[in-house]
Tab-separated table of C-alpha atoms in Angstrom:
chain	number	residue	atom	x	y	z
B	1	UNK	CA	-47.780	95.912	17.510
B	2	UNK	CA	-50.656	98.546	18.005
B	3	UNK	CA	-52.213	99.746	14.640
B	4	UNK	CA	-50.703	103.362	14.094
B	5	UNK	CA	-53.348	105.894	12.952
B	6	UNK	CA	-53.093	107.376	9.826
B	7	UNK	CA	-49.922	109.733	8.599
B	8	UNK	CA	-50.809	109.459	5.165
B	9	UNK	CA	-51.817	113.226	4.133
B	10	UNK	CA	-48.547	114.642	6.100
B	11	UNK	CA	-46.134	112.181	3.915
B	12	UNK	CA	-46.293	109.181	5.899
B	13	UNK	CA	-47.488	105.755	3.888
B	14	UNK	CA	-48.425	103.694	7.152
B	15	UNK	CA	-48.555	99.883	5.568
B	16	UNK	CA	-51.571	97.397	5.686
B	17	UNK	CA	-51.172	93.673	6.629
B	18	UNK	CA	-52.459	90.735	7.557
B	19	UNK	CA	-51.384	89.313	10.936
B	20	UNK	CA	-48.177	87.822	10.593
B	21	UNK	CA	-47.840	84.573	9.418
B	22	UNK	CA	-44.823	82.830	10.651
B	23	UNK	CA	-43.380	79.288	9.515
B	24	UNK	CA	-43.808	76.550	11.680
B	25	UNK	CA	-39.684	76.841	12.554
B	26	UNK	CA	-39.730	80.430	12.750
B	27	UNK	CA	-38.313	81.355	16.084
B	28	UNK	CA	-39.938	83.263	18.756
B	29	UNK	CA	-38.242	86.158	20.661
B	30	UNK	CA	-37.518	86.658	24.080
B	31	UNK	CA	-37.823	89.293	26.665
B	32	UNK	CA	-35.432	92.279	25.904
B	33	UNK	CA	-32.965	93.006	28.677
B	34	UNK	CA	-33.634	96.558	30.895
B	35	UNK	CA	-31.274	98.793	30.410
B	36	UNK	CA	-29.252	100.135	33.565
B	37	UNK	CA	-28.546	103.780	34.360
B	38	UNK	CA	-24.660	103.398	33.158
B	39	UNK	CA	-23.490	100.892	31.265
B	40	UNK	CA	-26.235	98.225	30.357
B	41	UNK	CA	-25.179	94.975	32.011
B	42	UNK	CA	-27.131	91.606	31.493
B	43	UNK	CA	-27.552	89.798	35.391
B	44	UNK	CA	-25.073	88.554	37.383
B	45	UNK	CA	-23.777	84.737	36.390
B	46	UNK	CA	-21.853	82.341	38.254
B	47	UNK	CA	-18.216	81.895	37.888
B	48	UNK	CA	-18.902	78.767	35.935
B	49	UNK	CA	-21.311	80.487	33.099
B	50	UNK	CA	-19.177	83.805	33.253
B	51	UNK	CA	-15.774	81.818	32.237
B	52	UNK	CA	-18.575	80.075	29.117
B	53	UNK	CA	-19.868	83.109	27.623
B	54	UNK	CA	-16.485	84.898	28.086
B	55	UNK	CA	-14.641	82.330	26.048
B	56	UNK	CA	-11.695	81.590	27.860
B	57	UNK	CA	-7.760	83.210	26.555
B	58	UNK	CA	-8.018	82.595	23.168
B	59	UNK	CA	-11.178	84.700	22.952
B	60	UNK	CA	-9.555	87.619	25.182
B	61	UNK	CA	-6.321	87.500	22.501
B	62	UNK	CA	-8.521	87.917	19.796
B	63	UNK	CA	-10.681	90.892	21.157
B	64	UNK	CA	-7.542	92.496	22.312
B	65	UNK	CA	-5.555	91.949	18.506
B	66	UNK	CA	-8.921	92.908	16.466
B	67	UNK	CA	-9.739	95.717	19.040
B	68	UNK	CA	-6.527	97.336	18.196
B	69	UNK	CA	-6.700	97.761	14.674
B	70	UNK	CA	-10.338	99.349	15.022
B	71	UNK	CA	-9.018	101.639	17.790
B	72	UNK	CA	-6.620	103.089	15.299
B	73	UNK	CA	-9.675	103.968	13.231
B	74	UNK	CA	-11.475	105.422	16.092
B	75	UNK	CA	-12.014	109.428	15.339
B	76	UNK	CA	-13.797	112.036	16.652
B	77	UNK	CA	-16.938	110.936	14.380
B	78	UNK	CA	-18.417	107.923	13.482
B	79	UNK	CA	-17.226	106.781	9.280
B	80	UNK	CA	-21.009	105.371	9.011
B	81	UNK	CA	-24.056	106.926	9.930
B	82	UNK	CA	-27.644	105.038	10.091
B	83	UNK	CA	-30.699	107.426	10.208
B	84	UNK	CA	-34.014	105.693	10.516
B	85	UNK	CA	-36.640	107.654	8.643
B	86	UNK	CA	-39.227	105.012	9.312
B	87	UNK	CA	-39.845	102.301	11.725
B	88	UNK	CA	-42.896	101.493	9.914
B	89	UNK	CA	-43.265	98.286	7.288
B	90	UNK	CA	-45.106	96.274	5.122
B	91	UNK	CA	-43.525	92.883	5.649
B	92	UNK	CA	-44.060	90.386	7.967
B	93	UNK	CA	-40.701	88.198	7.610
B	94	UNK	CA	-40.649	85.244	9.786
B	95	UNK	CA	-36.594	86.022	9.827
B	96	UNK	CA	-37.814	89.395	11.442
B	97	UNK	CA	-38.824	90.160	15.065
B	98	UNK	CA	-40.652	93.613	13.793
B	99	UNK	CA	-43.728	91.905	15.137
B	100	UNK	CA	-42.534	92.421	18.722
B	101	UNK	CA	-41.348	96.065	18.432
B	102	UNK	CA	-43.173	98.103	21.200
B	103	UNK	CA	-41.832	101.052	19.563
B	104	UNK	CA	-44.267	104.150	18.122
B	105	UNK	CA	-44.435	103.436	14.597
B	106	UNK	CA	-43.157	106.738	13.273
B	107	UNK	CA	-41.196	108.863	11.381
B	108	UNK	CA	-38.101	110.917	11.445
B	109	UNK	CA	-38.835	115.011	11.943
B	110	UNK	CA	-37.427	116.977	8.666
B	111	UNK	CA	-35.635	119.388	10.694
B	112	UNK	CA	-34.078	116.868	12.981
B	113	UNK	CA	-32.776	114.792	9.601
B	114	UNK	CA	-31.441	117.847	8.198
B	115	UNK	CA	-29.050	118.865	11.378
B	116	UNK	CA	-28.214	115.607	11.390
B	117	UNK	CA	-26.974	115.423	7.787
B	118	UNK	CA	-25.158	118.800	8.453
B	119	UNK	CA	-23.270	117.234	11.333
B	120	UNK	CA	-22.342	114.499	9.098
B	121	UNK	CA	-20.769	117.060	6.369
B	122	UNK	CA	-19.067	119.089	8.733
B	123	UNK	CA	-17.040	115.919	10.245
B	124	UNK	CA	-16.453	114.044	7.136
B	125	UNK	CA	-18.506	111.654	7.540
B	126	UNK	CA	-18.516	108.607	4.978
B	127	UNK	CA	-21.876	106.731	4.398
B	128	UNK	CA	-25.475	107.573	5.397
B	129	UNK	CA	-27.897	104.739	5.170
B	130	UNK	CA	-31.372	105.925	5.250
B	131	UNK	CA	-32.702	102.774	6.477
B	132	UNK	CA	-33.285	100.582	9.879
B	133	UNK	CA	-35.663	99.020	11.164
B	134	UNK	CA	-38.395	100.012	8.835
B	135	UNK	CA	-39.310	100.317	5.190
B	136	UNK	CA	-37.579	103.088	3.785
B	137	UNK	CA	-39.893	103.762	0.703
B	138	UNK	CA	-42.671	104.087	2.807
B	139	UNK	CA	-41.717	107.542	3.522
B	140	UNK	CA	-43.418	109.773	1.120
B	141	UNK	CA	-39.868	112.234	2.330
B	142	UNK	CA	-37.140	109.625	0.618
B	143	UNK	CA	-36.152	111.324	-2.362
B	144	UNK	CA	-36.129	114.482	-0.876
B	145	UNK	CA	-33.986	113.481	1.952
B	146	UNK	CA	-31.826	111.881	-0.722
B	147	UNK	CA	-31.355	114.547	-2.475
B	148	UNK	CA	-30.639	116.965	0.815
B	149	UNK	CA	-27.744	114.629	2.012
B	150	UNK	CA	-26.041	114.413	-1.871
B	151	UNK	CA	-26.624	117.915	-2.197
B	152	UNK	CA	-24.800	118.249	1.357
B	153	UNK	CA	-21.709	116.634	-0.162
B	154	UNK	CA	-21.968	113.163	1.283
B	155	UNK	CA	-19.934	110.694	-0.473
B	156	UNK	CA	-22.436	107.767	-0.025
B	157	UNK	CA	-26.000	107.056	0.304
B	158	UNK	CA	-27.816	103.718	0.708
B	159	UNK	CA	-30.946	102.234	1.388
B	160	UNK	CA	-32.088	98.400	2.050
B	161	UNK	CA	-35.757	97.896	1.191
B	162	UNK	CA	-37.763	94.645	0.566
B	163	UNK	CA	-38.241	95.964	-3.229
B	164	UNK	CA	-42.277	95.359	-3.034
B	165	UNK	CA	-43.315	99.071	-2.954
B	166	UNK	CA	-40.634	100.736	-5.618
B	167	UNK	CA	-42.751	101.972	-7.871
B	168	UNK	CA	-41.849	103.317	-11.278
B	169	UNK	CA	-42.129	106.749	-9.703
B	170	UNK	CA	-40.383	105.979	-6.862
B	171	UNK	CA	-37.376	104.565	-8.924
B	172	UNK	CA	-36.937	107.337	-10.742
B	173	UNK	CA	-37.591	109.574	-8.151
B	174	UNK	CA	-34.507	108.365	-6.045
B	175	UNK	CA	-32.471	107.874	-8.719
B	176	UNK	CA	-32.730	111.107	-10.017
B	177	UNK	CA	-31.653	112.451	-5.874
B	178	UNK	CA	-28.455	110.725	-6.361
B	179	UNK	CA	-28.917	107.757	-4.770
B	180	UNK	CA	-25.421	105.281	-4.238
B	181	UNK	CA	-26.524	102.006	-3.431
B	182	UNK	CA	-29.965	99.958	-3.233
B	183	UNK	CA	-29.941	96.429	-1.319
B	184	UNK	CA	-33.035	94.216	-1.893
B	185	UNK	CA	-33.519	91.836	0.155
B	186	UNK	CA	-34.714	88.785	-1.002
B	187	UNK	CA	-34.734	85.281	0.653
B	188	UNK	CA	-35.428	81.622	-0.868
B	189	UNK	CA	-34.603	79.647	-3.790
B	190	UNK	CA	-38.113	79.440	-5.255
B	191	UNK	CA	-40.996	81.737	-5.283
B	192	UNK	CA	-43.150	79.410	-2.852
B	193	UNK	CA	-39.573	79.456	-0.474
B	194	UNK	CA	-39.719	83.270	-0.769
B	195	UNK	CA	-43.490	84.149	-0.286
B	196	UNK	CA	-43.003	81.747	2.801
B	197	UNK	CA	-39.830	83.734	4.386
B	198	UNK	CA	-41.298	87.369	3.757
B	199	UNK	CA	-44.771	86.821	3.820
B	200	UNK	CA	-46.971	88.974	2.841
B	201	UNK	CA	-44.825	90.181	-0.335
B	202	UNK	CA	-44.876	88.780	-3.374
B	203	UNK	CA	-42.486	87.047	-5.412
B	204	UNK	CA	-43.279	88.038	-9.110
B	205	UNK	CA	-44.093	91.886	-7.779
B	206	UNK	CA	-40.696	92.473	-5.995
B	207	UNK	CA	-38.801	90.804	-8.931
B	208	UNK	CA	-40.483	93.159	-11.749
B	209	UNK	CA	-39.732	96.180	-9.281
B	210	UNK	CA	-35.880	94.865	-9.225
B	211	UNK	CA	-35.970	94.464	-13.183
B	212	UNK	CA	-37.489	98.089	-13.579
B	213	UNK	CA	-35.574	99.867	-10.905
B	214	UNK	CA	-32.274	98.391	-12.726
B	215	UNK	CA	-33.747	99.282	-16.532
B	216	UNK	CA	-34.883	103.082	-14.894
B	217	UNK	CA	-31.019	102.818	-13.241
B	218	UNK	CA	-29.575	102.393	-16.995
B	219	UNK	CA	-31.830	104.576	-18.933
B	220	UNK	CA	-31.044	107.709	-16.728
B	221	UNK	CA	-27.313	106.735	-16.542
B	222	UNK	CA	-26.933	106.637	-13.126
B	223	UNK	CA	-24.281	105.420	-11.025
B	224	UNK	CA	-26.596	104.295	-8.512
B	225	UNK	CA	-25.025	100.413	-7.642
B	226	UNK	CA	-28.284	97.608	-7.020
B	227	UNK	CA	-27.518	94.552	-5.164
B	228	UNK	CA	-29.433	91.545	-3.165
B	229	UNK	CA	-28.896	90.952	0.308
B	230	UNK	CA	-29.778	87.675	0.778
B	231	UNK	CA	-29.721	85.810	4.775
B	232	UNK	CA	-32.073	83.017	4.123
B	233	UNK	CA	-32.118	80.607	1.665
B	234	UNK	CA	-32.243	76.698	0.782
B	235	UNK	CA	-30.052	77.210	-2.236
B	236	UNK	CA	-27.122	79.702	-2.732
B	237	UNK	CA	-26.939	78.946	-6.363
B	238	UNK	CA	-30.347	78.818	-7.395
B	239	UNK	CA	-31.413	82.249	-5.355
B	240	UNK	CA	-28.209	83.897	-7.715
B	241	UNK	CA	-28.969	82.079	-10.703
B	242	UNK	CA	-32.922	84.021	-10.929
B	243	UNK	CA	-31.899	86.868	-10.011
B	244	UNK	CA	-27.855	87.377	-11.562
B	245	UNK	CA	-28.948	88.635	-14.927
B	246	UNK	CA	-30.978	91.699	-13.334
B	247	UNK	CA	-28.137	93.254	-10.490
B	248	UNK	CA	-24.778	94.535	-9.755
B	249	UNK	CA	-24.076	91.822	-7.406
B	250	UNK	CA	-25.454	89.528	-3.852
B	251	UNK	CA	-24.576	90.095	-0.343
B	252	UNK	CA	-25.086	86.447	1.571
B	253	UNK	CA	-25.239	86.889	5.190
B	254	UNK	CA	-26.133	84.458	7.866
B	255	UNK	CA	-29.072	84.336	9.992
B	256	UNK	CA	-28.586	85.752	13.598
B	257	UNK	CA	-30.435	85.870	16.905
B	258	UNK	CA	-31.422	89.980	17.023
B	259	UNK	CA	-29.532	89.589	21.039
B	260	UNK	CA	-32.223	88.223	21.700
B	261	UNK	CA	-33.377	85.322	20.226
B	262	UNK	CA	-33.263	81.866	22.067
B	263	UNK	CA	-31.651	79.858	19.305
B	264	UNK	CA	-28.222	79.091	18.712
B	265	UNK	CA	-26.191	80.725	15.846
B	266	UNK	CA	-22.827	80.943	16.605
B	267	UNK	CA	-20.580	78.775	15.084
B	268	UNK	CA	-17.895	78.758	17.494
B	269	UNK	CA	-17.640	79.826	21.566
B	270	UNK	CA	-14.840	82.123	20.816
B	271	UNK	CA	-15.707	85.746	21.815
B	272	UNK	CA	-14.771	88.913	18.923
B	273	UNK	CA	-15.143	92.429	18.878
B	274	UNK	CA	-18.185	93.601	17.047
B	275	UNK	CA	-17.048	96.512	14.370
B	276	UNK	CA	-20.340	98.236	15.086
B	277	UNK	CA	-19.505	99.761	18.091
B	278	UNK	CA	-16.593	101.157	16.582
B	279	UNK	CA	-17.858	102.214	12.832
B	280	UNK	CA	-21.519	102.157	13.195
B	281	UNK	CA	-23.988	105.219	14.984
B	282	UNK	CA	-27.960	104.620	14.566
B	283	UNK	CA	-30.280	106.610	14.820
B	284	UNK	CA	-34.080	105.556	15.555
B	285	UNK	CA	-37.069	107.711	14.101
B	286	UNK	CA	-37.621	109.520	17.473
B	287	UNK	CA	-33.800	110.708	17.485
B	288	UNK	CA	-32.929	107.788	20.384
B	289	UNK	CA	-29.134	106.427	19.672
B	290	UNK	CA	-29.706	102.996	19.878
B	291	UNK	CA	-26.630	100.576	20.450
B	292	UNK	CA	-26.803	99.011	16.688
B	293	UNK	CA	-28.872	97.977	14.072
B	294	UNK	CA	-29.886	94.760	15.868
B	295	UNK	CA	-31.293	96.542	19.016
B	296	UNK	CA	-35.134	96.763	17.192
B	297	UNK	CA	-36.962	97.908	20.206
B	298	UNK	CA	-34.094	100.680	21.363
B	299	UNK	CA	-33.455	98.585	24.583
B	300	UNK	CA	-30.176	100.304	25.002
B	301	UNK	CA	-29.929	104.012	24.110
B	302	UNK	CA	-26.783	105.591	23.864
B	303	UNK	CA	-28.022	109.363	23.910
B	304	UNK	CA	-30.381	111.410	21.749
B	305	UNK	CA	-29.549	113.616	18.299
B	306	UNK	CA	-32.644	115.799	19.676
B	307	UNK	CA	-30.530	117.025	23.139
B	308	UNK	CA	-26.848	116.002	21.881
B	309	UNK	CA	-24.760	116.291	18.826
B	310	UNK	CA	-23.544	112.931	16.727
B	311	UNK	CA	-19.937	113.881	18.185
B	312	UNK	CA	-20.455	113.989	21.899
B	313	UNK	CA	-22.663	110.453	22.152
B	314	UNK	CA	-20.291	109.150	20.398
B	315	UNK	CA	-17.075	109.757	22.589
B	316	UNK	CA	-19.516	109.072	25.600
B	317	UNK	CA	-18.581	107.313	28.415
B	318	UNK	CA	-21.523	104.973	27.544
B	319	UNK	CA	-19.664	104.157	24.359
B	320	UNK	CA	-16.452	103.943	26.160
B	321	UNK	CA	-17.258	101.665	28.509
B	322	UNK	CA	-19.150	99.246	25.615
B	323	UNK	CA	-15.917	99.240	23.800
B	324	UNK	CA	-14.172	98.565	26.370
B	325	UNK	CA	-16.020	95.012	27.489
B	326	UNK	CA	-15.232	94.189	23.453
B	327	UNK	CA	-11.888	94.885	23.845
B	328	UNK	CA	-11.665	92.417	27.197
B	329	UNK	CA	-14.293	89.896	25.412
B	330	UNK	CA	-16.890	90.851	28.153
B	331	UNK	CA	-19.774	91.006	25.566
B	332	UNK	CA	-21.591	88.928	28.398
B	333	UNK	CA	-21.476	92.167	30.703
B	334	UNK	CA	-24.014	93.936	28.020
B	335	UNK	CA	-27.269	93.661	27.304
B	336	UNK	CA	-27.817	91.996	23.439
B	337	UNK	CA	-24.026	92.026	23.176
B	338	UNK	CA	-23.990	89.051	25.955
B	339	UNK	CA	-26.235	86.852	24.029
B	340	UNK	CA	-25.968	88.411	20.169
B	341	UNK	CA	-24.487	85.574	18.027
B	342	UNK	CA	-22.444	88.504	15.812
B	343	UNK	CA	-20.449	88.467	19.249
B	344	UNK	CA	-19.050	85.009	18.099
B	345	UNK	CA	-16.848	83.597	15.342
């Protein structure tokens, strides 16, 4: 990724770090797929692969049966809302492909945030995370946009951060906007396992920021909820047993290929609908809707918050037809979703 120049003195902390530093088994990542003019499609396959990656009847029984019950939730608005304030970072996690995003390292316009918090109001919206593919607190704007969307009357708002830059400012700072919910994430068992997984952070720094943040959390008497979100790790146990004492609770995931990646995660060939596309609208710094969470480099864009409201992109035919394949388990007919193990059970 190009070095960005220097935001700093408009509210913009633009990280500094070494090259990244991957593991010797950290995987690399592949060329994205192009996105078509209508709906984005991966290449043609041969009867043979298409009848693989489609999974056979039992996979179309179970797209159809899961489909339905998030088709009765469908509404006019998306229930969760992900605005990306920053695509910029610190970290260099070998779990992390933020290395290869081609992306302009920016940050969300003020103006744009705001409409897009009204919209939110106005429909009811549930949940606005103020995070994606980026550090969150390095956005000099967090607490203020914060305390804009609380003061808007949303019900929830949550951030993920890697927990190395909160400072005792910053805690109390967001706390204070009405923050919900703060994920760390933190990988490893040991402090030489973490260090290795999100290189360059360190250990003893982003556990004192956690111990803080939740003293800060108690002293004001908020009812701001602090968890770990934890993917990677040799030890279940020992990763809770450092760190149980200090949070409200963990959140183990699994490791998963971005869409993109060339190793194999899925644990079984059989094809299910991913809730995303039915609960889930992101939003990248520059306003692009990008398919979900996992699409890093905004490979497939959905519409744009600067020309369209939340509402309209999200009853798009685009979206339509997107559902639709994960309703049919024809994930293999769009690009990431053909090839993203969170397309498997």
């Amino acid at each position: 990724m190009a070095t960005p120049t220097d935001h700093s003195a408009d509210g913009f902390e633009l990280p500094v770090v070494a090259p990244v530093c991957p593991s010797a088994n950290s995987p690399g990542v592949s060329e994205l797929p192009v996105e078509s003019d209508s709906c984005p499609s991966v290449p043609p396959q041969s009867a043979a692969q298409h009848q693989t990656q489609r999974g056979g009847l039992w996979s179309r029984v179970v797209c159809r049966l899961v489909s339905a019950v998030y088709d009765r939730s469908l509404g006019v608005f998306p229930p969760k809302v992900r605005i990306e304030t920053t695509n910029a970072c610190n970290a260099k996690c070998v779990i992390c492909p933020h290395h290869k995003m081609t992306r302009e390292v920016q940050r969300i316009d003020g103006d744009l945030y705001r409409r897009i918090i009204d919209e939110c109001v106005e429909y009811g919206c549930r949940e606005v995370h103020l995070h994606n593919f980026g550090e969150p607190f390095l956005d000099k704007r967090l607490e203020e946009f914060v305390a804009y969307a609380k003061g808007a009357g949303l019900p929830k708002v949550k951030i993920f951060s890697n927990g190395s830059i909160i400072s005792e400012q910053r805690a109390r700072g967001v706390l204070q906007a009405g923050i919900d919910e703060i994920k760390v994430s933190f990988d490893g068992a040991t402090a030489e396992e973490f260090e290795r997984i999100r290189y360059p952070l360190k250990f003893d720094k982003v556990v004192d920021n956690m111990v803080r943040l939740v003293k800060i959390r108690d002293e004001l008497g908020s009812p701001a909820r602090i968890y770990v979100a934890c993917c990677s790790t040799s030890d279940k146990t020992q990763t809770m047993a450092m760190l149980e004492s200090m949070v409200d609770g963990f959140s183990f995931g699994k490791i998963h290929n971005w869409g993109t990646e060339d190793y194999e995660t899925a644990r079984t060939k059989l094809r299910k609908p991913c809730r995303r596309v039915w609960e889930t609208f992101t939003v990248l710094s520059n306003g692009d809707v990008s398919l979900c969470c996992l699409d890093y480099d905004g490979s497939v864009i959905l519409g744009n918050v600067h020309r369209q409201p939340i509402r309209e992109i999200w009853r798009s035919e685009k979206y339509r037809d997107i559902r639709h394949a994960h309703r049919r388990a024809e994930q293999h007919r769009l690009a990431l979703c053909g090839r993203c193990s969170k397309a498997y059970l």
